mmCIF file of C-alpha atoms in Angstrom:
data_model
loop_
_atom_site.group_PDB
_atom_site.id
_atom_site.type_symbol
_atom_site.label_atom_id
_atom_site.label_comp_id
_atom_site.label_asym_id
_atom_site.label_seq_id
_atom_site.Cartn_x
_atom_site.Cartn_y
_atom_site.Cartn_z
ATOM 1 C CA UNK A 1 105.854 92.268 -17.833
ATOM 2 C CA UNK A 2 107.391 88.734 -17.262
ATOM 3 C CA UNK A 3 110.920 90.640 -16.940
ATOM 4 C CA UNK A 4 110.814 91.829 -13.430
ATOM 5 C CA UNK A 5 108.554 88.610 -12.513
ATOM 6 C CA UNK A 6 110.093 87.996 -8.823
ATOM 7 C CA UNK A 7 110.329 83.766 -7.230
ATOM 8 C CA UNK A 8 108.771 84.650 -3.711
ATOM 9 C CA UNK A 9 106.929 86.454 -1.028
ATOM 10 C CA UNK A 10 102.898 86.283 -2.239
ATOM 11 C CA UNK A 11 101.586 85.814 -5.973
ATOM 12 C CA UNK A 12 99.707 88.909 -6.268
ATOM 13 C CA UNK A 13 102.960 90.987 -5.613
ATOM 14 C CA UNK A 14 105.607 88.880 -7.928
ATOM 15 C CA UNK A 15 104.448 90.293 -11.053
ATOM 16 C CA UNK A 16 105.138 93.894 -12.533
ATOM 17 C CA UNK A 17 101.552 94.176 -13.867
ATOM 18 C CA UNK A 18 100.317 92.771 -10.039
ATOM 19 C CA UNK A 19 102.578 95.369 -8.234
ATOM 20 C CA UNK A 20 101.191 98.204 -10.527
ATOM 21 C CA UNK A 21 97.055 97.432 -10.367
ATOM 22 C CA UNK A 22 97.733 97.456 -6.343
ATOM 23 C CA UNK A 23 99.113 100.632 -6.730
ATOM 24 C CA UNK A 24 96.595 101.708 -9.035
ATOM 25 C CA UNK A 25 93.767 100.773 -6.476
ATOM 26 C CA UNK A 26 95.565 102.040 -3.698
ATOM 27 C CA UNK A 27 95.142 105.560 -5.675
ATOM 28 C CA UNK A 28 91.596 104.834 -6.377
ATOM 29 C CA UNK A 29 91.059 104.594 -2.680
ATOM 30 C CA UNK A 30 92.197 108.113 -2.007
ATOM 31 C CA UNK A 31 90.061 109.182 -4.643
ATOM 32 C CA UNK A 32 86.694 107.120 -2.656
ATOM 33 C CA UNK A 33 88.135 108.893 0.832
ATOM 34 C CA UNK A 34 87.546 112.173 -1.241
ATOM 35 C CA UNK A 35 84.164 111.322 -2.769
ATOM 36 C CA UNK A 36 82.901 110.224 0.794
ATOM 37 C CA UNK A 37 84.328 113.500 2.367
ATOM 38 C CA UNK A 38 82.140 115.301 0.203
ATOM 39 C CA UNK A 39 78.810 113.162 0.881
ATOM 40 C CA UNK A 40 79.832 113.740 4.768
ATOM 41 C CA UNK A 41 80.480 117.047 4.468
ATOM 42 C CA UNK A 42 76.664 117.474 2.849
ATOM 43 C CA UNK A 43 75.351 115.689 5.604
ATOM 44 C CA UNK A 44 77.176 117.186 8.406
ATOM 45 C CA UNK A 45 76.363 120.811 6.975
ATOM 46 C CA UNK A 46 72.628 119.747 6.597
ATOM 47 C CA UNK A 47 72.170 118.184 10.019
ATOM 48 C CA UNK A 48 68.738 119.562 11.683
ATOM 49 C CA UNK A 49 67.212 120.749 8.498
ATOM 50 C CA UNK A 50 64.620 118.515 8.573
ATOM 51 C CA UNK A 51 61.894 120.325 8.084
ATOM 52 C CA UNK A 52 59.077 118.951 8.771
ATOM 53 C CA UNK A 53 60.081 115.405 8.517
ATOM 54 C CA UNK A 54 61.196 112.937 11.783
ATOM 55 C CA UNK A 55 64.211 114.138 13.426
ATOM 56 C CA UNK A 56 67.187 111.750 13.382
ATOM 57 C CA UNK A 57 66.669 110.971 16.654
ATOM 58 C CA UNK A 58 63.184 109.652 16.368
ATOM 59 C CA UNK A 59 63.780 107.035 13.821
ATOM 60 C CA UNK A 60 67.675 106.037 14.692
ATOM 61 C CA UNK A 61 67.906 102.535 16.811
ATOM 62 C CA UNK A 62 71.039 101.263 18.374
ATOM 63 C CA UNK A 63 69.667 98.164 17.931
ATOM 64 C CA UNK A 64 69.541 97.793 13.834
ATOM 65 C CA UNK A 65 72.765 99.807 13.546
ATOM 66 C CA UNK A 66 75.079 97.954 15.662
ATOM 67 C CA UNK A 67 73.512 94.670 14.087
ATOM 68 C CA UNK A 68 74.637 96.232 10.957
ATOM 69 C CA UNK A 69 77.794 97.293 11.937
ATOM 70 C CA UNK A 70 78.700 93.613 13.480
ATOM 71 C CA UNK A 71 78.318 92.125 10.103
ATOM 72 C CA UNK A 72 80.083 94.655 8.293
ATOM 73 C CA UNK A 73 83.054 93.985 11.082
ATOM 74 C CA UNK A 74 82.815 90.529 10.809
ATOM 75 C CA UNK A 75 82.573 90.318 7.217
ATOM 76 C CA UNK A 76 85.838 92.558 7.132
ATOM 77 C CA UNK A 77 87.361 89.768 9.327
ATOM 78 C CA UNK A 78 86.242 87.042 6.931
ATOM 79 C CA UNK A 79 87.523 89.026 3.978
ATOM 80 C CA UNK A 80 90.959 89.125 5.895
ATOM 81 C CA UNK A 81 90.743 85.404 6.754
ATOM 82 C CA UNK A 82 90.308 84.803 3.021
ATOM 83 C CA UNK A 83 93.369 86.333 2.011
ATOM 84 C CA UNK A 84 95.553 84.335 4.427
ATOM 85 C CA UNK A 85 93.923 81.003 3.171
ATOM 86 C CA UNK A 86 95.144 82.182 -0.365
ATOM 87 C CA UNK A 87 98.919 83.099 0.575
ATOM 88 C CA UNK A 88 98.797 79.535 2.544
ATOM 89 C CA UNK A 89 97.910 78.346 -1.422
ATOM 90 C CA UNK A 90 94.328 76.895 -0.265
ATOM 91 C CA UNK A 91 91.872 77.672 -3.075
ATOM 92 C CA UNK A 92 89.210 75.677 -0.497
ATOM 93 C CA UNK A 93 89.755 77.854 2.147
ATOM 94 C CA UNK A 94 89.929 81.074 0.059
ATOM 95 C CA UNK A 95 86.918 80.448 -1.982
ATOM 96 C CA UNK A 96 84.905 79.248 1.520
ATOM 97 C CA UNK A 97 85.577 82.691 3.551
ATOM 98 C CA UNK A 98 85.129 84.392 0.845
ATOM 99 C CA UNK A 99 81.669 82.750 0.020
ATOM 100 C CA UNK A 100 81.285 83.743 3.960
ATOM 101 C CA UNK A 101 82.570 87.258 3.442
ATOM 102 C CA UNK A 102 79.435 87.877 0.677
ATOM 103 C CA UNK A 103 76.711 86.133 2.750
ATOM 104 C CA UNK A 104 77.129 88.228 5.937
ATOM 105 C CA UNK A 105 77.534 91.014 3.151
ATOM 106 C CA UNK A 106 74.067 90.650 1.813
ATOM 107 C CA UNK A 107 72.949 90.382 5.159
ATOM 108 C CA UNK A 108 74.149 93.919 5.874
ATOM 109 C CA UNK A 109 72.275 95.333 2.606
ATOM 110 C CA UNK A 110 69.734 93.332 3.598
ATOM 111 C CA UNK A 111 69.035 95.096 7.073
ATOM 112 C CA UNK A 112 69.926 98.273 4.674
ATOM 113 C CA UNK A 113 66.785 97.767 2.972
ATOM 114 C CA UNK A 114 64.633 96.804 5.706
ATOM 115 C CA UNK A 115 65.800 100.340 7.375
ATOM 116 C CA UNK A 116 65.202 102.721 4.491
ATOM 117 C CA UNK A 117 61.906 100.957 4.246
ATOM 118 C CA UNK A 118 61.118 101.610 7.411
ATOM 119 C CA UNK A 119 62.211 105.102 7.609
ATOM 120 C CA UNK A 120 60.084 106.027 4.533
ATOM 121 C CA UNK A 121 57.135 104.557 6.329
ATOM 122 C CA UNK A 122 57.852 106.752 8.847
ATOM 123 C CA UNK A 123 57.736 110.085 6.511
ATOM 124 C CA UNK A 124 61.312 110.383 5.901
ATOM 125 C CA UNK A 125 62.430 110.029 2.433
ATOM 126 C CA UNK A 126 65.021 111.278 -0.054
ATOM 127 C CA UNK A 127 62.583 114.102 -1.258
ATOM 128 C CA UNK A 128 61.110 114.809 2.515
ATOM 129 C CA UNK A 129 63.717 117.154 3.286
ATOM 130 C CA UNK A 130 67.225 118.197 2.615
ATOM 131 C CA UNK A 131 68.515 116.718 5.682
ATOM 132 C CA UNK A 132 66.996 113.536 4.642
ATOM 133 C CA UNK A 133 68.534 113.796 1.248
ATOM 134 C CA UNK A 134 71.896 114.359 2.655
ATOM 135 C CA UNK A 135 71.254 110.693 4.810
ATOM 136 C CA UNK A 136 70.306 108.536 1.670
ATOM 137 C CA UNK A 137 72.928 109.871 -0.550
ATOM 138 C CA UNK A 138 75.845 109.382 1.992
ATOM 139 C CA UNK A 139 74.346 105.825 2.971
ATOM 140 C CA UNK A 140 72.951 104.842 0.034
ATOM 141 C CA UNK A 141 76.430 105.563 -1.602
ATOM 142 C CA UNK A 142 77.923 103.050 0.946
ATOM 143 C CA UNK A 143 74.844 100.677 0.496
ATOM 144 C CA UNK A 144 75.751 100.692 -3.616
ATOM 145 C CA UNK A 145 79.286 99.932 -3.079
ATOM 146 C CA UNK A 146 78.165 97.081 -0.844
ATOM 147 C CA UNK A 147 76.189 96.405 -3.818
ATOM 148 C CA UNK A 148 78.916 96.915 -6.349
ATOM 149 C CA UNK A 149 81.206 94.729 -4.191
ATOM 150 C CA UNK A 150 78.822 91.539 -3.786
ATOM 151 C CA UNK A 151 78.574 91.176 -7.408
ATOM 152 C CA UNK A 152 81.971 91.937 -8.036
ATOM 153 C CA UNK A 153 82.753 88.786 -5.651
ATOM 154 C CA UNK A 154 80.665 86.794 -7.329
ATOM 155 C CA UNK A 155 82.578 87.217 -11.017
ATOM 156 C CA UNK A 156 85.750 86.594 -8.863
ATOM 157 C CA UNK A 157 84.637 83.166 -7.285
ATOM 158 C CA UNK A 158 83.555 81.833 -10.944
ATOM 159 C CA UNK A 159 86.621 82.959 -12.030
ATOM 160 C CA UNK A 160 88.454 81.233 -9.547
ATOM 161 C CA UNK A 161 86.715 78.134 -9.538
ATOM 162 C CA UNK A 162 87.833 78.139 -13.502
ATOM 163 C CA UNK A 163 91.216 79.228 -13.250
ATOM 164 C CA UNK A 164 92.531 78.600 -9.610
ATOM 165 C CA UNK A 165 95.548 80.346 -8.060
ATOM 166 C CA UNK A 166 97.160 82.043 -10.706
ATOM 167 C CA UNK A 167 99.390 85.708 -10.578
ATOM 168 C CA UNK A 168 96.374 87.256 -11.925
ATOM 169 C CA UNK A 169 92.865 85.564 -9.912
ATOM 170 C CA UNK A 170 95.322 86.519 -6.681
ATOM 171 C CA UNK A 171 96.094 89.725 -7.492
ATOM 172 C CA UNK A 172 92.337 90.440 -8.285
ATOM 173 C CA UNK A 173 91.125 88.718 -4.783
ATOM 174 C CA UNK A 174 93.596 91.108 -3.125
ATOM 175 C CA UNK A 175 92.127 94.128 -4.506
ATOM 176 C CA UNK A 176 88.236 93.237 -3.687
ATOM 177 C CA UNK A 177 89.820 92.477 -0.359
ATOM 178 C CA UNK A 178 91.393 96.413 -0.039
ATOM 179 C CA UNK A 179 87.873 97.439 -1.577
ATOM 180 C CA UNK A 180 86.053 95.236 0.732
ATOM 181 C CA UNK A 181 87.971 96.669 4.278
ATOM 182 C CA UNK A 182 87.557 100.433 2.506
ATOM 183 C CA UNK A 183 83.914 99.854 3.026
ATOM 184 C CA UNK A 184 84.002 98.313 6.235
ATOM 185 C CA UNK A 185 86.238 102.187 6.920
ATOM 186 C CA UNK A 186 83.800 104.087 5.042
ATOM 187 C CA UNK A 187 80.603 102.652 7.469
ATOM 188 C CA UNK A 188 82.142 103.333 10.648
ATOM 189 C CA UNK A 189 82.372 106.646 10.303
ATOM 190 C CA UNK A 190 78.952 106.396 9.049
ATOM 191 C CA UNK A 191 78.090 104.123 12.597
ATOM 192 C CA UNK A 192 79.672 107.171 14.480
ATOM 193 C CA UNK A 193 79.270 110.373 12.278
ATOM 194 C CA UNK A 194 75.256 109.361 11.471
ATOM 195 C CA UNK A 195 73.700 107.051 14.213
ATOM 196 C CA UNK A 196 75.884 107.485 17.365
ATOM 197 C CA UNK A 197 75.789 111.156 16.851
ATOM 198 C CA UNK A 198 72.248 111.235 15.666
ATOM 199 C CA UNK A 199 71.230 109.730 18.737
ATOM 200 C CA UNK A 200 72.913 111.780 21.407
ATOM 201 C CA UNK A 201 72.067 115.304 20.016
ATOM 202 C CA UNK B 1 102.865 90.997 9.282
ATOM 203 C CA UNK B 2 100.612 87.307 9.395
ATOM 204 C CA UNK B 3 102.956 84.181 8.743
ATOM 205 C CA UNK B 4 101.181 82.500 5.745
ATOM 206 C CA UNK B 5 102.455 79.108 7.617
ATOM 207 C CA UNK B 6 100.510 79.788 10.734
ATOM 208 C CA UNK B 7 96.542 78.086 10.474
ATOM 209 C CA UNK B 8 95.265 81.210 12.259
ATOM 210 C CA UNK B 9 96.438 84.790 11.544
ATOM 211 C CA UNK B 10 96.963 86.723 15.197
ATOM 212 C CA UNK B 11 96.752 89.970 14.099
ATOM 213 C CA UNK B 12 93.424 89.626 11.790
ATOM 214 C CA UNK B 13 91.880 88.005 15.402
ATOM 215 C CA UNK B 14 93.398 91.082 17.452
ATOM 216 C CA UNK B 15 92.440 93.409 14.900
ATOM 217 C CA UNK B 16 88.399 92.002 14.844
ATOM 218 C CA UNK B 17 88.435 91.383 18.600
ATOM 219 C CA UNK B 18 89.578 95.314 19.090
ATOM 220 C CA UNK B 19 86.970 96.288 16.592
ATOM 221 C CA UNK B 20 84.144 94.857 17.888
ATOM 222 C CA UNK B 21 85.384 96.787 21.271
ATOM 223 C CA UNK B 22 85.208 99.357 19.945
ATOM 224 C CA UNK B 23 82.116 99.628 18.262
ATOM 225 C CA UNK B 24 80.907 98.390 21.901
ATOM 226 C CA UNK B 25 82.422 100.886 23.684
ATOM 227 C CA UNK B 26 81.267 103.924 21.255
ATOM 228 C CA UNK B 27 77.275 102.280 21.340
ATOM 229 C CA UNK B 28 77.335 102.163 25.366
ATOM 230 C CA UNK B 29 79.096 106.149 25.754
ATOM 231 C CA UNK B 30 75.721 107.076 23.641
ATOM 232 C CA UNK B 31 73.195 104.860 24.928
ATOM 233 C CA UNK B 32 74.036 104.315 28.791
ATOM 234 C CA UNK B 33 77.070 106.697 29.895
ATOM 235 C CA UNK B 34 75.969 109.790 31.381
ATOM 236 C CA UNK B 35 79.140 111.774 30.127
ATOM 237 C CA UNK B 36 78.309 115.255 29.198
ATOM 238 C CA UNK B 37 76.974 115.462 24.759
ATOM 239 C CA UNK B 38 80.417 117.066 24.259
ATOM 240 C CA UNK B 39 82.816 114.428 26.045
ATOM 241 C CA UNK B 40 80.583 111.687 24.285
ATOM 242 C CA UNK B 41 81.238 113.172 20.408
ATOM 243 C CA UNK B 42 84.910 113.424 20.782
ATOM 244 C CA UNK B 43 85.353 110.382 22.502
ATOM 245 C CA UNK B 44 83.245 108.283 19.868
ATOM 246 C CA UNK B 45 85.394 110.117 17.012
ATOM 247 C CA UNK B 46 88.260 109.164 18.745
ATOM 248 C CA UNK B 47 87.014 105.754 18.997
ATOM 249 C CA UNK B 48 86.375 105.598 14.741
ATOM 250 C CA UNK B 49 89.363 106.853 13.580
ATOM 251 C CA UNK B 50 91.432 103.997 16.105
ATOM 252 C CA UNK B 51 88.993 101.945 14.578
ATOM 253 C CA UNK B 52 90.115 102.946 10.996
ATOM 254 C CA UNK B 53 93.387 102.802 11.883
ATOM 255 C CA UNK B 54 93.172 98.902 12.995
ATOM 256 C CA UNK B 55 91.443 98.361 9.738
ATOM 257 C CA UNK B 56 94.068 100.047 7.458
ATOM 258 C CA UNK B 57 97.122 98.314 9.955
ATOM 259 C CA UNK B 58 95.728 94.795 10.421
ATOM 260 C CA UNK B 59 93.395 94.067 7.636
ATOM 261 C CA UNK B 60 94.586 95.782 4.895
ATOM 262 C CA UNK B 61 98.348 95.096 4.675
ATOM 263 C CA UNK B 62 99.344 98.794 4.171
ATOM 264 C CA UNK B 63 102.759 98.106 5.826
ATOM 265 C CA UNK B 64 103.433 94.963 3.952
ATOM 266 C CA UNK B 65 107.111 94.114 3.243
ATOM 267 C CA UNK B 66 106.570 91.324 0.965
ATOM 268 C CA UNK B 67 104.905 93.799 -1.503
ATOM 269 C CA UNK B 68 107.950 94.278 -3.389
ATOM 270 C CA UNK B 69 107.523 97.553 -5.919
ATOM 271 C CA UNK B 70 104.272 97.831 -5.346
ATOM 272 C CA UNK B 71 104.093 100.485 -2.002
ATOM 273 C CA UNK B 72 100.954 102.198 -1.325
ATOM 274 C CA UNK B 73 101.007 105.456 -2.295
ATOM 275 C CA UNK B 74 101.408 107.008 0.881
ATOM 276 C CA UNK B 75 101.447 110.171 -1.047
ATOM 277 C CA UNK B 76 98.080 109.638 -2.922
ATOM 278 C CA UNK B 77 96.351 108.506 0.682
ATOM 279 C CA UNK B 78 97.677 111.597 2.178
ATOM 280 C CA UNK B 79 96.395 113.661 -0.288
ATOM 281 C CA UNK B 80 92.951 111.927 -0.202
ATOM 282 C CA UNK B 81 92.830 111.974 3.647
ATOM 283 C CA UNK B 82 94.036 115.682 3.468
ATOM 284 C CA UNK B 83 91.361 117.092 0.894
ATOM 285 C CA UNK B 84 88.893 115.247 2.768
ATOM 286 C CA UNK B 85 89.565 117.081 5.845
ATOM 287 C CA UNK B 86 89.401 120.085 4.400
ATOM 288 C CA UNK B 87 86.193 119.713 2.483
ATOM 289 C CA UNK B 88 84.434 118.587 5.763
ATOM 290 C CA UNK B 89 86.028 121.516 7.906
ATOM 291 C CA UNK B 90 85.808 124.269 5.326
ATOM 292 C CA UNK B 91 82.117 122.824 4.281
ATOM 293 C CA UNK B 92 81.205 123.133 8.255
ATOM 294 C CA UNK B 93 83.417 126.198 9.157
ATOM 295 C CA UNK B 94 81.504 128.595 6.190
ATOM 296 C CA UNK B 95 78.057 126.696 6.006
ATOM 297 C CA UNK B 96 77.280 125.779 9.663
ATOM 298 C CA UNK B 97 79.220 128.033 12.332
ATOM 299 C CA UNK B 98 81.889 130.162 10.706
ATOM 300 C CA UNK B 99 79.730 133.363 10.614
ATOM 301 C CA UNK B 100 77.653 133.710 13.438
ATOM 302 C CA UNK B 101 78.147 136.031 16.181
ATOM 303 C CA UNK B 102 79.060 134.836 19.894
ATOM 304 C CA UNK B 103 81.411 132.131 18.731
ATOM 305 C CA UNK B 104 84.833 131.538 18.742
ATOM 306 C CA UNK B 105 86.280 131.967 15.236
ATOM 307 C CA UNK B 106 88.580 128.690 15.965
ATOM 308 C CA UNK B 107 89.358 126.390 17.968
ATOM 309 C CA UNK B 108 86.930 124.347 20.208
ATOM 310 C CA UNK B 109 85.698 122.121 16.865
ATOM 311 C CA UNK B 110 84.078 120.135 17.979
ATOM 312 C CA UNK B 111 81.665 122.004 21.160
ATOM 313 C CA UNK B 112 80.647 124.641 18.085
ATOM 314 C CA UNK B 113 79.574 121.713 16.009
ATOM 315 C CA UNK B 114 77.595 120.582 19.004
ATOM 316 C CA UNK B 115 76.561 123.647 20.360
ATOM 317 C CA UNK B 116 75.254 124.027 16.423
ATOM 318 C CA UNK B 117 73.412 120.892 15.949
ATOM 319 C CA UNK B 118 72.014 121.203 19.411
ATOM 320 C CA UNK B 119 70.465 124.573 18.163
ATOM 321 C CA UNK B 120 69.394 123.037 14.948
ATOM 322 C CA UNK B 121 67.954 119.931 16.379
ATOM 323 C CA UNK B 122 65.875 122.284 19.406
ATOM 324 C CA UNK B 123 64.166 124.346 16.564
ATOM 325 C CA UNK B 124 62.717 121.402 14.847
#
């Protein structure tokens, strides 16, 4: 692998092994667009059959969603932020955004939570009806990738705080980052294909 | 792409400044615009997939130079991006408003969708 090593441009790219598990998760990533296109086309198909559970439009609030969608943005930003401090070579400032990145990431599966809560309170749960099941499995989906990608940034940060800035720690922060700004994708098409559209219709 | 010397990467700012635009923009066409249901959908799908778009451009480094062998697979995404398309049309087209009498057979997406879930959403 150490044959084609290259002497610049960023550490996750220099070595052969780097350049191929990018590619590899780049290819991963148009498998996700395709697993997420089948969860929205489920929902889209089953929009209105609620039978007799709440209609969308009763229980969606602009409010919660664009809270949620704010830290989702911002913690995309973070995530971004945190790969620049690592190219500049600052393990500080990587391993601070990054800390950043999964606190305003909790708080988004936080407010999850609180929301499916609420909407089962109201009567609308996964069994309730099949639009309803065609809601939780497309978020929930996103919400367990969230989930998925907290705990995955928590293995990285011990790692880093063991091993530092090495070919392989920076190749593996760049590829939670791609996974990271997927999500932040995936949920606003959720933000406009669920709640924007469940709310005007 | 973002100068590794620079203390604050420009484009990542842009990028989250134009995002959170957005998002603004697509919450007040649904809450307080009085466009028509139609203009409103488009408009807001417009809005997401710009919004992808920064995401992919700014954020995710997809046209990095520095990346040496390792391009993204424009190939792969494409192929992703196209079977997803046609999962969600083709699921929509024969499941929700490919069959039913009085519509077009194509074109005008996006009003039959509407004009659909309207329908749906009356009779519950």
């Amino acid at each position: 692998m150490s044959a084609h090593e290259l002497k610049t441009g960023p550490l996750e790219y220099r070595t052969q092994e780097g350049r191929m598990s990018i590619l590899g998760f780049w290819i991963f990533l148009g498998a996700e667009v395709v697993l997420f296109a089948t969860l929205f086309a489920t929902y889209a198909v089953l929009f209105g059959r609620t039978a007799d559970a709440p209609h969308p439009g009763e229980l969606f609030e602009i409010k919660t969603t664009l809270i949620m969608t704010f830290l989702l943005l911002t913690s995309s930003f973070t995530c971004g932020i945190a790969i620049h401090e690592m190219r500049r070579g600052s393990l500080k400032g990587l391993m601070t955004w990054l800390i950043i990145t999964l606190l305003l990431g909790l708080g988004f599966l936080g407010f999850e939570i609180y929301e499916f809560m609420h909407y089962a309170h109201e009567g609308a749960t996964l069994q309730s009806s099949a639009f309803w099941s065609g809601f939780f499995v497309l978020a929930g989906t996103h919400g367990l990738h969230v989930t998925v990608g907290t705990g995955w940034a928590i293995l990285l940060l011990i790692q880093l705080s063991r091993r530092g800035l090495t070919n392989v720690t920076n190749r593996k922060v760049f590829i939670i980052s791609l996974y990271w700004h997927f999500l932040d994708v995936v949920w606003i098409f959720i933000f406009t294909g669920i709640y924007l559209i469940g709310m005007v219709i | 792409m973002a100068d590794p010397k620079k203390r604050i990467p420009m484009n990542h700012v842009i990028g989250f400044l134009l995002s959170i635009a957005m998002t603004l923009l697509a919450a007040w066409a649904v809450v307080s615009s009085n466009l028509p249901v139609r203009w409103v959908i488009i408009s807001i799908l417009i809005l997401a997939l710009l919004q992808a778009g920064v995401q992919l451009f700014m954020f995710m480094h997809i046209t990095e130079k520095g990346s040496g062998g390792g391009h993204v697979p424009w190939n792969m995404m494409f192929h992703g991006f196209a079977l997803a398309a046609i999962i969600v049309a083709g699921s929509l087209f024969t499941m929700s408003f490919g069959f039913h009498g009085g519509h077009d057979g194509d074109g005008g997406h996006q009003q039959q969708e509407q004009q659909q879930q309207e329908e749906h959403g009356g009779s519950h």
